[in-house]
Coordinates of C-alpha atoms in Angstrom, one line a residue:
Chain A
M377 CA 20.6 -43.5 -15.6
T378 CA 18.9 -45.8 -18.1
V379 CA 15.5 -47.1 -17.4
P380 CA 15.4 -50.9 -17.5
T381 CA 13.4 -52.6 -20.2
L382 CA 10.5 -54.8 -19.0
L383 CA 9.3 -57.2 -21.7
V384 CA 5.8 -58.5 -21.1
L385 CA 4.7 -61.7 -22.8
D386 CA 1.0 -61.1 -22.7
A387 CA -2.3 -62.1 -24.2
D388 CA -4.6 -60.1 -21.9
P389 CA -4.3 -56.6 -20.6
L390 CA -2.3 -56.3 -17.4
P391 CA -3.4 -54.2 -14.5
R392 CA -1.2 -52.2 -12.1
L393 CA 1.8 -51.7 -14.5
G394 CA 0.9 -48.0 -14.6
R395 CA 2.7 -47.7 -11.3
L396 CA 6.0 -48.4 -13.2
T397 CA 5.5 -45.3 -15.5
G398 CA 8.9 -43.6 -15.9
R399 CA 10.7 -46.4 -14.1
A400 CA 10.4 -49.1 -16.8
R401 CA 10.4 -49.1 -20.5
V402 CA 7.5 -51.5 -21.1
E403 CA 7.6 -53.5 -24.3
H404 CA 5.2 -56.3 -25.3
A405 CA 5.7 -59.6 -27.1
D406 CA 3.7 -62.5 -28.2
D407 CA 4.8 -66.0 -29.0
A408 CA 5.9 -65.0 -32.5
T409 CA 8.0 -61.9 -31.5
L410 CA 9.4 -63.2 -28.2
A411 CA 12.7 -64.6 -29.5
E412 CA 13.5 -61.4 -31.3
R413 CA 12.8 -59.1 -28.3
L414 CA 14.1 -61.2 -25.5
P415 CA 17.8 -60.3 -25.8
H416 CA 17.1 -56.6 -25.4
A417 CA 15.0 -57.0 -22.2
D418 CA 16.3 -56.6 -18.7
V419 CA 13.3 -58.3 -17.2
L420 CA 10.7 -60.7 -18.7
L421 CA 7.2 -60.8 -17.2
V422 CA 5.4 -64.0 -18.3
W423 CA 1.9 -62.7 -18.0
D424 CA 0.4 -65.2 -20.4
F425 CA 1.1 -68.3 -18.3
T426 CA -0.5 -70.5 -20.9
S427 CA 2.3 -69.8 -23.4
R428 CA 5.3 -72.2 -23.7
A429 CA 7.2 -69.7 -25.9
V430 CA 9.9 -69.0 -23.4
R431 CA 11.3 -72.5 -23.7
D432 CA 11.8 -72.1 -27.4
A433 CA 12.8 -68.4 -27.4
W434 CA 15.3 -68.4 -24.5
P435 CA 18.7 -67.3 -25.8
G436 CA 21.4 -69.9 -25.1
E437 CA 24.3 -67.4 -24.9
G438 CA 24.6 -63.7 -25.2
P439 CA 22.3 -61.0 -23.8
R440 CA 19.2 -62.1 -21.9
P441 CA 17.0 -60.8 -19.1
R442 CA 18.5 -60.9 -15.7
W443 CA 15.1 -61.7 -14.1
V444 CA 12.0 -63.7 -15.3
H445 CA 8.8 -63.5 -13.4
T446 CA 5.8 -65.7 -14.2
A447 CA 2.2 -64.8 -13.1
S448 CA 1.6 -68.5 -12.1
A449 CA 2.5 -70.9 -9.3
G450 CA 4.0 -73.5 -11.7
V451 CA 7.1 -72.8 -13.8
D452 CA 7.0 -75.9 -15.9
H453 CA 5.8 -73.9 -19.0
L454 CA 9.0 -71.8 -19.1
M455 CA 11.8 -73.9 -17.7
C456 CA 14.4 -75.2 -20.1
P457 CA 18.0 -76.4 -19.6
E458 CA 19.4 -73.1 -20.9
L459 CA 17.4 -71.0 -18.5
A460 CA 18.1 -73.4 -15.6
A461 CA 21.9 -73.2 -16.4
S462 CA 21.9 -69.4 -16.7
D463 CA 22.3 -66.9 -13.9
T464 CA 18.9 -65.4 -14.6
L465 CA 16.6 -65.3 -11.5
V466 CA 13.2 -66.8 -11.9
T467 CA 10.3 -65.8 -9.6
N468 CA 6.7 -67.0 -9.4
A469 CA 3.3 -66.0 -8.0
R470 CA 3.6 -68.0 -4.8
G471 CA 0.8 -67.1 -2.4
V472 CA -1.8 -65.6 -4.7
F473 CA -3.6 -68.9 -5.4
D474 CA -3.3 -70.8 -2.0
Q475 CA -6.7 -70.0 -0.5
P476 CA -8.7 -69.9 -3.7
I477 CA -7.4 -73.3 -4.8
A478 CA -7.9 -74.8 -1.3
E479 CA -11.5 -73.6 -1.3
Y480 CA -12.0 -75.1 -4.8
V481 CA -10.7 -78.4 -3.6
L482 CA -13.0 -78.3 -0.7
A483 CA -15.9 -77.5 -3.0
L484 CA -15.1 -80.6 -5.1
V485 CA -14.6 -82.9 -2.1
L486 CA -17.9 -81.8 -0.5
S487 CA -19.8 -81.9 -3.9
M488 CA -18.6 -85.4 -4.5
A489 CA -19.4 -86.5 -0.9
K490 CA -22.9 -85.0 -1.1
E491 CA -23.5 -86.1 -4.7
L492 CA -24.4 -82.6 -5.9
P493 CA -23.8 -83.5 -9.6
R494 CA -26.4 -86.2 -9.3
T495 CA -28.7 -83.8 -7.5
W496 CA -28.5 -81.4 -10.4
E497 CA -29.2 -84.2 -12.8
L498 CA -32.3 -85.2 -10.9
Q499 CA -33.5 -81.6 -10.6
R500 CA -33.3 -81.3 -14.4
E501 CA -35.5 -84.4 -14.6
R502 CA -37.9 -83.0 -12.0
T503 CA -37.3 -86.1 -9.9
W504 CA -37.4 -86.2 -6.1
R505 CA -35.1 -89.0 -5.1
H506 CA -33.8 -89.1 -1.5
R507 CA -30.3 -90.6 -1.2
E508 CA -27.9 -91.2 1.6
T509 CA -24.7 -89.3 1.2
Q510 CA -21.2 -89.4 2.7
R511 CA -20.0 -87.7 5.9
V512 CA -16.7 -85.9 5.2
A513 CA -15.6 -85.7 8.8
G514 CA -13.6 -88.8 9.7
T515 CA -12.5 -89.5 6.1
R516 CA -8.8 -89.6 5.1
A517 CA -7.1 -87.4 2.5
V518 CA -3.6 -87.3 1.0
V519 CA -2.4 -84.1 -0.4
V520 CA 0.6 -84.6 -2.8
G521 CA 2.5 -81.4 -2.8
S522 CA 4.0 -79.7 0.2
G523 CA 4.1 -76.1 -1.0
P524 CA 1.8 -73.3 0.2
I525 CA -1.0 -74.5 -2.0
G526 CA -0.8 -78.1 -0.7
R527 CA -0.5 -77.0 2.9
T528 CA -3.5 -74.6 2.6
I529 CA -5.6 -77.5 1.1
A530 CA -4.5 -79.7 4.1
R531 CA -5.4 -76.9 6.6
L532 CA -8.9 -76.5 5.2
L533 CA -9.5 -80.3 5.0
K534 CA -8.4 -80.6 8.7
A535 CA -10.9 -77.9 9.6
L536 CA -13.6 -80.3 8.4
D537 CA -12.1 -83.1 10.6
V538 CA -10.6 -84.9 7.6
T539 CA -7.5 -86.8 8.6
T540 CA -5.0 -85.4 6.2
A541 CA -1.4 -86.3 5.2
I542 CA 0.9 -84.2 3.1
V543 CA 3.5 -85.8 0.8
G544 CA 6.4 -83.7 -0.4
R545 CA 9.8 -84.3 -2.1
T546 CA 11.6 -84.5 1.2
P547 CA 10.2 -85.6 4.5
H548 CA 9.9 -82.8 7.1
T549 CA 7.9 -82.2 10.3
G550 CA 4.3 -82.9 9.2
I551 CA 5.4 -83.8 5.7
H552 CA 5.8 -87.3 4.4
G553 CA 8.5 -88.3 1.8
P554 CA 7.7 -90.0 -1.5
E555 CA 8.4 -93.4 0.1
D556 CA 5.2 -93.1 2.1
L557 CA 3.0 -92.2 -0.9
D558 CA 1.7 -95.7 -1.9
R559 CA 1.0 -96.7 1.7
L560 CA -0.9 -93.5 2.3
I561 CA -3.0 -93.4 -0.9
A562 CA -3.9 -97.1 -0.3
R563 CA -6.2 -96.1 2.5
A564 CA -7.2 -92.6 1.4
D565 CA -10.7 -91.4 0.6
W566 CA -9.4 -88.4 -1.2
V567 CA -6.1 -88.1 -3.1
I568 CA -5.3 -84.5 -4.2
A569 CA -2.6 -83.7 -6.6
A570 CA -1.1 -80.3 -5.8
A571 CA 2.6 -80.8 -6.8
P572 CA 4.7 -78.8 -9.2
L573 CA 5.3 -80.5 -12.6
T574 CA 8.9 -81.7 -12.7
E575 CA 10.9 -84.6 -14.1
Q576 CA 10.1 -86.5 -10.8
T577 CA 6.4 -85.8 -10.8
Y578 CA 5.6 -86.2 -14.5
G579 CA 3.1 -89.0 -14.9
M580 CA 3.2 -90.0 -11.2
F581 CA -0.5 -90.8 -11.2
D582 CA -0.4 -93.8 -13.5
A583 CA -2.2 -97.1 -13.8
R584 CA -0.2 -98.6 -10.9
R585 CA -1.0 -95.8 -8.6
F586 CA -4.7 -95.8 -9.4
G587 CA -4.6 -99.5 -8.8
V588 CA -3.2 -98.9 -5.3
M589 CA -6.2 -96.7 -4.3
Q590 CA -9.4 -97.9 -2.7
P591 CA -12.5 -98.4 -4.9
S592 CA -14.2 -95.7 -2.8
A593 CA -11.4 -93.2 -3.3
R594 CA -11.8 -90.0 -5.3
F595 CA -8.9 -88.3 -7.1
I596 CA -8.6 -84.5 -7.7
N597 CA -5.9 -82.8 -9.7
I598 CA -5.5 -79.0 -9.4
G599 CA -1.7 -79.1 -10.0
R600 CA -0.6 -79.7 -13.6
G601 CA -2.1 -82.0 -16.2
G602 CA 1.2 -83.7 -16.7
L603 CA 1.1 -85.2 -13.2
V604 CA -1.6 -87.6 -14.4
V605 CA -1.6 -90.3 -17.1
E606 CA -5.0 -89.4 -18.5
D607 CA -5.7 -92.7 -20.2
A608 CA -4.9 -94.5 -17.0
L609 CA -7.3 -92.4 -15.0
T610 CA -10.0 -93.0 -17.6
E611 CA -9.4 -96.7 -17.4
A612 CA -9.4 -96.6 -13.6
L613 CA -12.8 -94.9 -13.6
A614 CA -14.2 -97.3 -16.2
K615 CA -13.0 -100.4 -14.2
R616 CA -14.2 -98.8 -10.9
W617 CA -10.7 -99.0 -9.4
I618 CA -11.7 -95.6 -7.9
A619 CA -15.1 -94.0 -7.4
G620 CA -14.6 -90.6 -9.0
A621 CA -12.3 -87.9 -10.1
A622 CA -12.0 -84.2 -10.9
L623 CA -9.5 -82.6 -13.2
D624 CA -9.0 -78.9 -13.4
V625 CA -5.8 -79.2 -15.4
F626 CA -4.9 -81.3 -18.4
E627 CA -1.9 -82.4 -20.5
H628 CA -3.2 -80.3 -23.4
E629 CA -5.1 -77.1 -22.6
P630 CA -7.7 -76.0 -23.5
L631 CA -9.2 -79.5 -23.7
A632 CA -10.2 -80.1 -27.3
P633 CA -14.0 -80.3 -27.9
D634 CA -13.5 -83.9 -29.2
S635 CA -11.5 -85.1 -26.2
P636 CA -13.0 -88.2 -24.7
L637 CA -12.4 -86.8 -21.2
W638 CA -15.5 -84.6 -21.3
E639 CA -17.7 -87.7 -21.1
V640 CA -15.9 -90.1 -18.8
P641 CA -18.5 -91.2 -16.3
G642 CA -17.5 -90.1 -12.8
L643 CA -15.1 -87.4 -14.0
I644 CA -15.6 -83.7 -13.3
V645 CA -13.9 -81.5 -15.9
S646 CA -13.2 -77.8 -15.2
P647 CA -11.2 -75.3 -17.3
H648 CA -8.0 -74.6 -15.2
M649 CA -9.8 -72.1 -13.0
S650 CA -9.3 -73.4 -9.4
G651 CA -7.2 -70.5 -8.3
D652 CA -8.8 -67.7 -10.3
T653 CA -11.1 -65.8 -8.0
V654 CA -12.4 -62.3 -8.8
G655 CA -9.5 -59.8 -8.4
W656 CA -6.8 -62.4 -9.1
R657 CA -5.2 -60.4 -12.0
D658 CA -5.1 -57.4 -9.9
Q659 CA -3.3 -59.4 -7.2
L660 CA -0.9 -60.8 -9.7
G661 CA -0.1 -57.3 -11.0
T662 CA 0.3 -55.9 -7.6
Q663 CA 2.6 -58.8 -6.6
F664 CA 4.8 -58.2 -9.7
V665 CA 5.1 -54.4 -9.0
E666 CA 6.1 -55.1 -5.4
L667 CA 8.8 -57.5 -6.7
W668 CA 9.9 -54.9 -9.2
E669 CA 10.3 -52.3 -6.5
R670 CA 12.6 -54.7 -4.5
W671 CA 14.6 -55.4 -7.7
E672 CA 14.9 -51.7 -8.5
A673 CA 16.2 -51.0 -5.0
G674 CA 18.7 -53.8 -5.2
R675 CA 17.0 -55.7 -2.4
P676 CA 16.7 -59.5 -2.7
L677 CA 13.7 -60.9 -4.6
L678 CA 11.1 -63.0 -3.0
N679 CA 9.5 -66.2 -4.4
V680 CA 12.8 -67.2 -6.1
V681 CA 12.4 -70.5 -7.9
D682 CA 15.0 -73.2 -7.4
K683 CA 15.5 -73.8 -11.2
K684 CA 16.9 -77.3 -10.8
R685 CA 14.0 -78.4 -8.7
G686 CA 11.3 -76.4 -10.5
Y687 CA 9.7 -74.7 -7.5
V688 CA 10.3 -72.3 -4.7
P689 CA 11.8 -74.4 -1.9
G690 CA 11.2 -74.0 1.8
R691 CA 8.1 -72.8 3.7
Chain B
M193 CA -43.9 -106.7 35.8
T194 CA -45.5 -105.8 32.6
V195 CA -43.4 -105.0 29.6
P196 CA -44.2 -101.5 28.2
T197 CA -45.7 -101.2 24.8
L198 CA -43.7 -99.3 22.2
L199 CA -45.7 -98.2 19.2
V200 CA -43.7 -97.4 16.1
L201 CA -45.1 -95.1 13.4
D202 CA -43.0 -96.4 10.5
A203 CA -42.7 -96.6 6.8
D204 CA -39.2 -98.1 6.6
P205 CA -37.6 -100.9 8.5
L206 CA -35.9 -99.7 11.7
P207 CA -32.5 -100.8 12.9
R208 CA -31.3 -101.5 16.4
L209 CA -34.7 -102.2 18.0
G210 CA -33.7 -105.9 18.4
R211 CA -31.8 -104.7 21.5
L212 CA -35.2 -104.1 23.2
T213 CA -36.3 -107.7 22.7
G214 CA -38.1 -108.9 25.9
R215 CA -38.0 -105.3 27.3
A216 CA -40.7 -103.8 25.0
R217 CA -43.7 -105.1 23.3
V218 CA -43.2 -103.5 19.9
E219 CA -46.3 -102.7 17.8
H220 CA -46.4 -100.9 14.5
A221 CA -48.8 -98.4 13.1
D222 CA -49.2 -96.4 9.9
D223 CA -51.1 -93.2 9.3
A224 CA -54.4 -95.1 9.0
T225 CA -54.1 -97.2 12.2
L226 CA -52.3 -94.7 14.4
A227 CA -55.4 -93.3 16.1
E228 CA -56.7 -96.7 17.0
R229 CA -53.4 -98.0 18.5
L230 CA -52.1 -94.8 20.2
P231 CA -54.2 -95.0 23.4
H232 CA -52.7 -98.4 24.3
A233 CA -49.1 -97.4 23.8
D234 CA -46.7 -96.4 26.6
V235 CA -44.2 -94.9 24.2
L236 CA -44.6 -93.7 20.6
L237 CA -41.6 -93.7 18.3
V238 CA -42.2 -91.5 15.3
W239 CA -39.8 -93.2 12.9
D240 CA -41.6 -92.0 9.8
F241 CA -40.8 -88.3 10.3
T242 CA -42.6 -87.4 7.1
S243 CA -45.9 -88.4 8.6
R244 CA -48.2 -85.7 10.0
A245 CA -50.6 -88.3 11.4
V246 CA -49.7 -87.7 15.1
R247 CA -51.4 -84.3 15.0
D248 CA -54.6 -85.8 13.9
A249 CA -54.5 -89.0 15.9
W250 CA -53.4 -87.6 19.3
P251 CA -56.0 -88.4 21.9
G252 CA -57.4 -85.3 23.6
E253 CA -58.2 -87.0 27.0
G254 CA -57.8 -90.5 28.3
P255 CA -55.0 -92.9 27.9
R256 CA -52.0 -91.9 25.8
P257 CA -48.3 -92.5 25.6
R258 CA -46.2 -91.0 28.3
W259 CA -43.3 -90.4 26.0
V260 CA -43.1 -89.5 22.3
H261 CA -39.7 -89.6 20.4
T262 CA -39.3 -88.4 16.9
A263 CA -36.4 -89.5 14.7
S264 CA -35.9 -86.0 13.5
A265 CA -34.6 -82.6 14.7
G266 CA -37.8 -80.8 14.0
V267 CA -41.0 -81.5 15.9
D268 CA -43.4 -79.3 13.8
H269 CA -44.9 -82.4 12.1
L270 CA -46.2 -83.8 15.4
M271 CA -46.9 -80.9 17.7
C272 CA -50.6 -80.0 18.3
P273 CA -52.2 -78.1 21.1
E274 CA -53.4 -81.3 22.8
L275 CA -49.9 -82.8 22.9
A276 CA -48.4 -79.5 24.0
A277 CA -50.9 -79.3 26.9
S278 CA -50.5 -82.9 28.0
D279 CA -47.9 -84.2 30.4
T280 CA -46.4 -86.5 27.7
L281 CA -42.7 -85.9 27.2
V282 CA -41.5 -85.3 23.7
T283 CA -37.8 -85.9 22.7
N284 CA -36.0 -85.5 19.4
A285 CA -32.9 -86.6 17.5
R286 CA -30.8 -83.6 18.5
G287 CA -27.2 -84.1 17.6
V288 CA -27.4 -86.8 14.9
F289 CA -27.8 -84.3 12.0
D290 CA -25.5 -81.4 13.1
Q291 CA -22.2 -82.3 11.3
P292 CA -23.9 -83.8 8.1
I293 CA -26.1 -80.8 7.7
A294 CA -23.3 -78.3 8.3
E295 CA -21.1 -80.1 5.7
Y296 CA -24.1 -80.0 3.3
V297 CA -24.4 -76.3 3.7
L298 CA -20.7 -75.8 3.2
A299 CA -21.0 -77.9 0.0
L300 CA -23.7 -75.6 -1.3
V301 CA -21.9 -72.4 -0.3
L302 CA -18.7 -73.5 -2.0
S303 CA -20.5 -74.8 -5.1
M304 CA -22.2 -71.5 -5.5
A305 CA -19.0 -69.5 -4.9
K306 CA -17.1 -71.7 -7.4
E307 CA -20.0 -71.9 -9.9
L308 CA -19.9 -75.7 -10.0
P309 CA -23.4 -76.0 -11.5
R310 CA -22.3 -73.9 -14.4
T311 CA -19.1 -76.0 -14.8
W312 CA -21.2 -79.2 -15.1
E313 CA -23.4 -77.5 -17.7
L314 CA -20.4 -76.5 -19.7
Q315 CA -18.9 -80.0 -19.4
R316 CA -22.0 -81.5 -20.9
E317 CA -21.6 -79.0 -23.8
R318 CA -17.9 -79.9 -24.1
T319 CA -17.1 -76.2 -23.7
W320 CA -13.9 -75.0 -22.1
R321 CA -14.8 -71.6 -20.7
H322 CA -12.5 -70.1 -18.0
R323 CA -14.3 -67.9 -15.5
E324 CA -13.4 -66.0 -12.4
T325 CA -15.1 -67.3 -9.3
Q326 CA -15.7 -66.1 -5.8
R327 CA -13.3 -66.3 -2.8
V328 CA -15.3 -67.6 0.2
A329 CA -12.8 -66.4 2.9
G330 CA -13.7 -62.9 3.9
T331 CA -17.4 -63.1 3.0
R332 CA -20.2 -62.7 5.5
A333 CA -22.8 -65.3 6.6
V334 CA -25.9 -65.2 8.8
V335 CA -27.2 -68.4 10.2
V336 CA -30.8 -68.2 11.4
G337 CA -31.2 -70.8 14.1
S338 CA -29.1 -71.1 17.2
G339 CA -29.5 -74.8 18.0
P340 CA -26.8 -77.4 17.5
I341 CA -27.3 -77.5 13.8
G342 CA -27.1 -73.7 13.3
R343 CA -24.1 -73.6 15.6
T344 CA -22.2 -76.4 13.7
I345 CA -22.9 -74.6 10.4
A346 CA -21.4 -71.4 11.9
R347 CA -18.4 -73.3 13.2
L348 CA -17.6 -74.8 9.8
L349 CA -18.1 -71.5 8.0
K350 CA -15.8 -69.7 10.4
A351 CA -13.2 -72.4 9.7
L352 CA -13.3 -71.1 6.1
D353 CA -12.7 -67.6 7.4
V354 CA -16.3 -66.6 6.7
T355 CA -17.5 -63.9 9.1
T356 CA -20.5 -65.6 10.6
A357 CA -23.3 -64.3 12.8
I358 CA -26.0 -66.5 14.4
V359 CA -29.5 -65.3 15.1
G360 CA -31.7 -67.1 17.6
R361 CA -34.9 -66.5 19.5
T362 CA -33.2 -64.9 22.4
P363 CA -29.9 -63.0 22.4
H364 CA -27.1 -64.8 24.2
T365 CA -23.3 -64.8 24.2
G366 CA -22.4 -65.1 20.5
I367 CA -26.1 -65.2 19.5
H368 CA -28.0 -62.3 18.1
G369 CA -31.7 -61.8 18.9
P370 CA -34.4 -61.5 16.2
E371 CA -34.2 -57.7 16.4
D372 CA -30.8 -57.8 14.7
L373 CA -31.9 -60.1 11.8
D374 CA -32.7 -57.4 9.2
R375 CA -29.6 -55.4 9.9
L376 CA -27.4 -58.6 9.5
I377 CA -29.0 -60.1 6.4
A378 CA -28.7 -56.7 4.7
R379 CA -25.0 -57.1 4.4
A380 CA -24.7 -60.9 4.3
D381 CA -23.3 -62.8 1.3
W382 CA -24.9 -66.0 2.7
V383 CA -28.2 -66.3 4.6
I384 CA -28.8 -69.8 6.0
A385 CA -32.1 -70.9 7.4
A386 CA -31.6 -73.5 10.1
A387 CA -34.4 -72.6 12.5
P388 CA -37.2 -74.8 13.9
L389 CA -40.6 -74.3 12.3
T390 CA -42.8 -72.6 14.9
E391 CA -45.5 -69.9 14.9
Q392 CA -42.8 -67.3 15.2
T393 CA -40.7 -68.6 12.3
Y394 CA -43.4 -69.6 9.8
G395 CA -43.0 -67.6 6.7
M396 CA -40.2 -65.5 8.1
F397 CA -38.4 -65.4 4.8
D398 CA -40.9 -63.4 2.8
A399 CA -40.8 -60.8 0.1
R400 CA -39.8 -58.0 2.6
R401 CA -36.8 -60.1 3.9
F402 CA -35.6 -61.0 0.4
G403 CA -35.9 -57.3 -0.4
V404 CA -33.6 -56.4 2.5
M405 CA -30.8 -58.8 1.2
Q406 CA -28.0 -57.8 -1.2
P407 CA -28.3 -58.5 -4.9
S408 CA -25.1 -60.6 -4.5
A409 CA -26.6 -62.7 -1.6
R410 CA -27.4 -66.4 -1.7
F411 CA -30.1 -68.0 0.5
I412 CA -30.0 -71.6 1.7
N413 CA -32.8 -73.4 3.6
I414 CA -32.0 -76.7 5.3
G415 CA -34.5 -76.1 8.1
R416 CA -38.2 -76.5 7.2
G417 CA -40.0 -75.5 4.1
G418 CA -42.5 -73.4 6.0
L419 CA -39.8 -70.9 7.0
V420 CA -39.9 -69.6 3.4
V421 CA -42.6 -68.0 1.3
E422 CA -41.7 -70.0 -1.8
D423 CA -43.5 -67.6 -4.2
A424 CA -41.6 -64.7 -2.7
L425 CA -38.3 -66.5 -3.2
T426 CA -39.1 -67.3 -6.8
E427 CA -39.9 -63.6 -7.4
A428 CA -36.8 -62.4 -5.6
L429 CA -34.7 -64.6 -7.9
A430 CA -36.5 -63.6 -11.0
K431 CA -36.1 -59.9 -10.1
R432 CA -32.5 -60.4 -9.1
W433 CA -33.1 -59.2 -5.6
I434 CA -30.7 -62.0 -4.6
A435 CA -28.1 -63.9 -6.7
G436 CA -29.1 -67.5 -5.9
A437 CA -30.7 -69.9 -3.6
A438 CA -30.8 -73.6 -2.5
L439 CA -33.8 -75.3 -0.9
D440 CA -33.5 -78.8 0.6
V441 CA -36.9 -78.5 2.3
F442 CA -40.3 -77.4 1.0
E443 CA -43.7 -76.5 2.2
H444 CA -45.0 -79.7 0.5
E445 CA -42.8 -82.7 0.3
P446 CA -42.0 -84.5 -1.9
L447 CA -42.0 -81.6 -4.3
A448 CA -44.6 -82.4 -7.0
P449 CA -43.2 -83.1 -10.5
D450 CA -45.1 -80.2 -11.9
S451 CA -43.9 -77.7 -9.2
P452 CA -42.5 -74.6 -10.9
L453 CA -39.7 -74.6 -8.3
W454 CA -37.8 -77.3 -10.2
E455 CA -37.0 -74.8 -13.0
V456 CA -36.5 -71.5 -11.2
P457 CA -33.2 -70.0 -12.6
G458 CA -30.6 -69.8 -9.9
L459 CA -32.4 -72.2 -7.5
I460 CA -30.9 -75.5 -6.5
V461 CA -33.5 -78.1 -5.4
S462 CA -32.6 -81.1 -3.4
P463 CA -34.9 -83.7 -1.8
H464 CA -34.7 -83.1 2.0
M465 CA -31.4 -85.1 2.3
S466 CA -29.0 -82.6 3.9
G467 CA -28.6 -84.5 7.2
D468 CA -28.9 -88.1 5.8
T469 CA -25.4 -89.5 5.6
V470 CA -24.7 -93.2 5.3
G471 CA -25.4 -94.8 8.7
W472 CA -27.9 -92.2 9.8
R473 CA -30.8 -94.7 10.4
D474 CA -28.4 -96.7 12.5
Q475 CA -27.5 -93.7 14.5
L476 CA -31.2 -92.7 15.0
G477 CA -32.0 -96.2 16.1
T478 CA -29.0 -96.3 18.5
Q479 CA -30.0 -92.9 19.9
F480 CA -33.6 -94.1 20.6
V481 CA -32.4 -97.3 22.3
E482 CA -30.1 -95.3 24.5
L483 CA -33.1 -93.0 25.5
W484 CA -35.3 -96.0 26.1
E485 CA -32.7 -97.4 28.5
R486 CA -32.7 -94.2 30.4
W487 CA -36.5 -94.1 30.5
E488 CA -36.6 -97.8 31.6
A489 CA -34.2 -97.1 34.4
G490 CA -36.2 -94.1 35.5
R491 CA -33.4 -91.7 34.7
P492 CA -34.2 -88.3 33.2
L493 CA -34.5 -88.3 29.4
L494 CA -32.3 -86.2 27.2
N495 CA -33.3 -84.0 24.2
V496 CA -36.5 -83.1 25.9
V497 CA -38.5 -80.7 23.7
D498 CA -40.0 -77.5 25.1
K499 CA -43.4 -78.2 23.7
K500 CA -44.5 -74.5 23.9
R501 CA -41.4 -73.3 22.0
G502 CA -41.2 -76.3 19.6
Y503 CA -37.5 -77.2 20.1
V504 CA -35.0 -78.3 22.7
P505 CA -33.9 -75.2 24.5
G506 CA -30.4 -74.4 25.8
R507 CA -27.1 -75.4 24.4

């Protein structure tokens, strides 16, 4: 019996693969060598989720991996028409990031309500300046994205007595459809983008949408940079259409040192880290090995992405 | 029928007192005039809760107010042996600050776990530096103080899946007694001081207690500055006995511009604002008017402080 070939697209060392010793022939690729090695692989593990090399390297016809797993929640960086049309299965890291990202969103919401950035500024200036801050209980939030990340964010916000609505692609029990989005964000104190990046969601937060929001609203994006028209957000903040924003993800990452976004007043910039708590690489490695063992045994995989939609459907 | 005299010790204008027009003769005092006016007042409202003038001005014998209300949760700033020994009732602002302070503590806990202060530092430097942060779910907290503020803090922490213990003066269902304190803080990730300042609690967070805590622990004080030996905390942070701290209250307030506390590495300084959300003065004013109406009607007052203990006992 031949041992299947696992090709790993990696930048960093990868924990837990030792458990596959003798059961997989592990090969490595980087962006430059991926196209050459891809046809010989049975399985591709996209460990470097910042790479967009799969889209360019994916073989149109002929031999190709039967399964691609990405160590990320989003699959936008690897999906291409040829992969979508193929019979190759794509799986993602659904579940690993839910609680960490939800906690991160809560940290941002509370920090903005309690003006912690201003507090740190005043501390540096050795200035004692009492201020009145905002109560979070009783405010309204809209979470755009009805996957496990969006739903966990909503659960934690509700625990703080924030009235929270979820908007997804299709209406459901407890989930609003896209037709409700504008009405909901028009009276929201917090608008949180947690949707996958797809053709439907690309640029959905544009000048019109920021114009619909309240002047007191704050916007948070922990999904994908492409959900937001960054210039429109910059303008919305400058014109005080909204009161503040936090971006953890950007159209181009890492954000260039000369990007104007670093210094937009009222904007908090963080380096795509909302889901990455201590131990996350271990968890991603463990999750992949568990999927491998299912695949090896011929059992159905979990976290299978609907390649047309660009995410794992269902609850 | 004579209209009772309400003496207000104030610094700022006070909302809602208009409702007492014709039902109270309202007089005002400041620190300098309090002693002279106090004997003629039926009721004293300590609106300026930063003042310590009541302790000096309280008449030992002879005429004095029958009721003193303070627009604060703590009563340490006004209690003195003569007031404690008198038959004057003391009430406080129990309830107004619970949710705001609990949200503030959550904001600090999450900001420290997610390293937001470091994120803002890096943003100012235009530096993209990905880091792994801490998951809050599954950590352990100890809340010292079993009044409504401490209990609300514990409730919100538990909503984030933080294992939370409460320590109070006397053990109770769900409340640990002081004898458990050292054992609990020795394995806590978060130690939160929310106790009233009394003879028993003064200086309770001293070098020995910081030495008991874990090197990964963070300490937060939103109670009263006197709970903490500030030099001991500074040393504990310098020696890495604990990982971080946040003080919203201080032995001397406002903190002097030349206080070394402003620049202690790992210490977040804020200006006694944890409970003060927009509308708080209105709520305090409304609460006092409601108490006045009970008092006027001869009904028992609420929020009556046990003057020997220095707080409102019971749940």
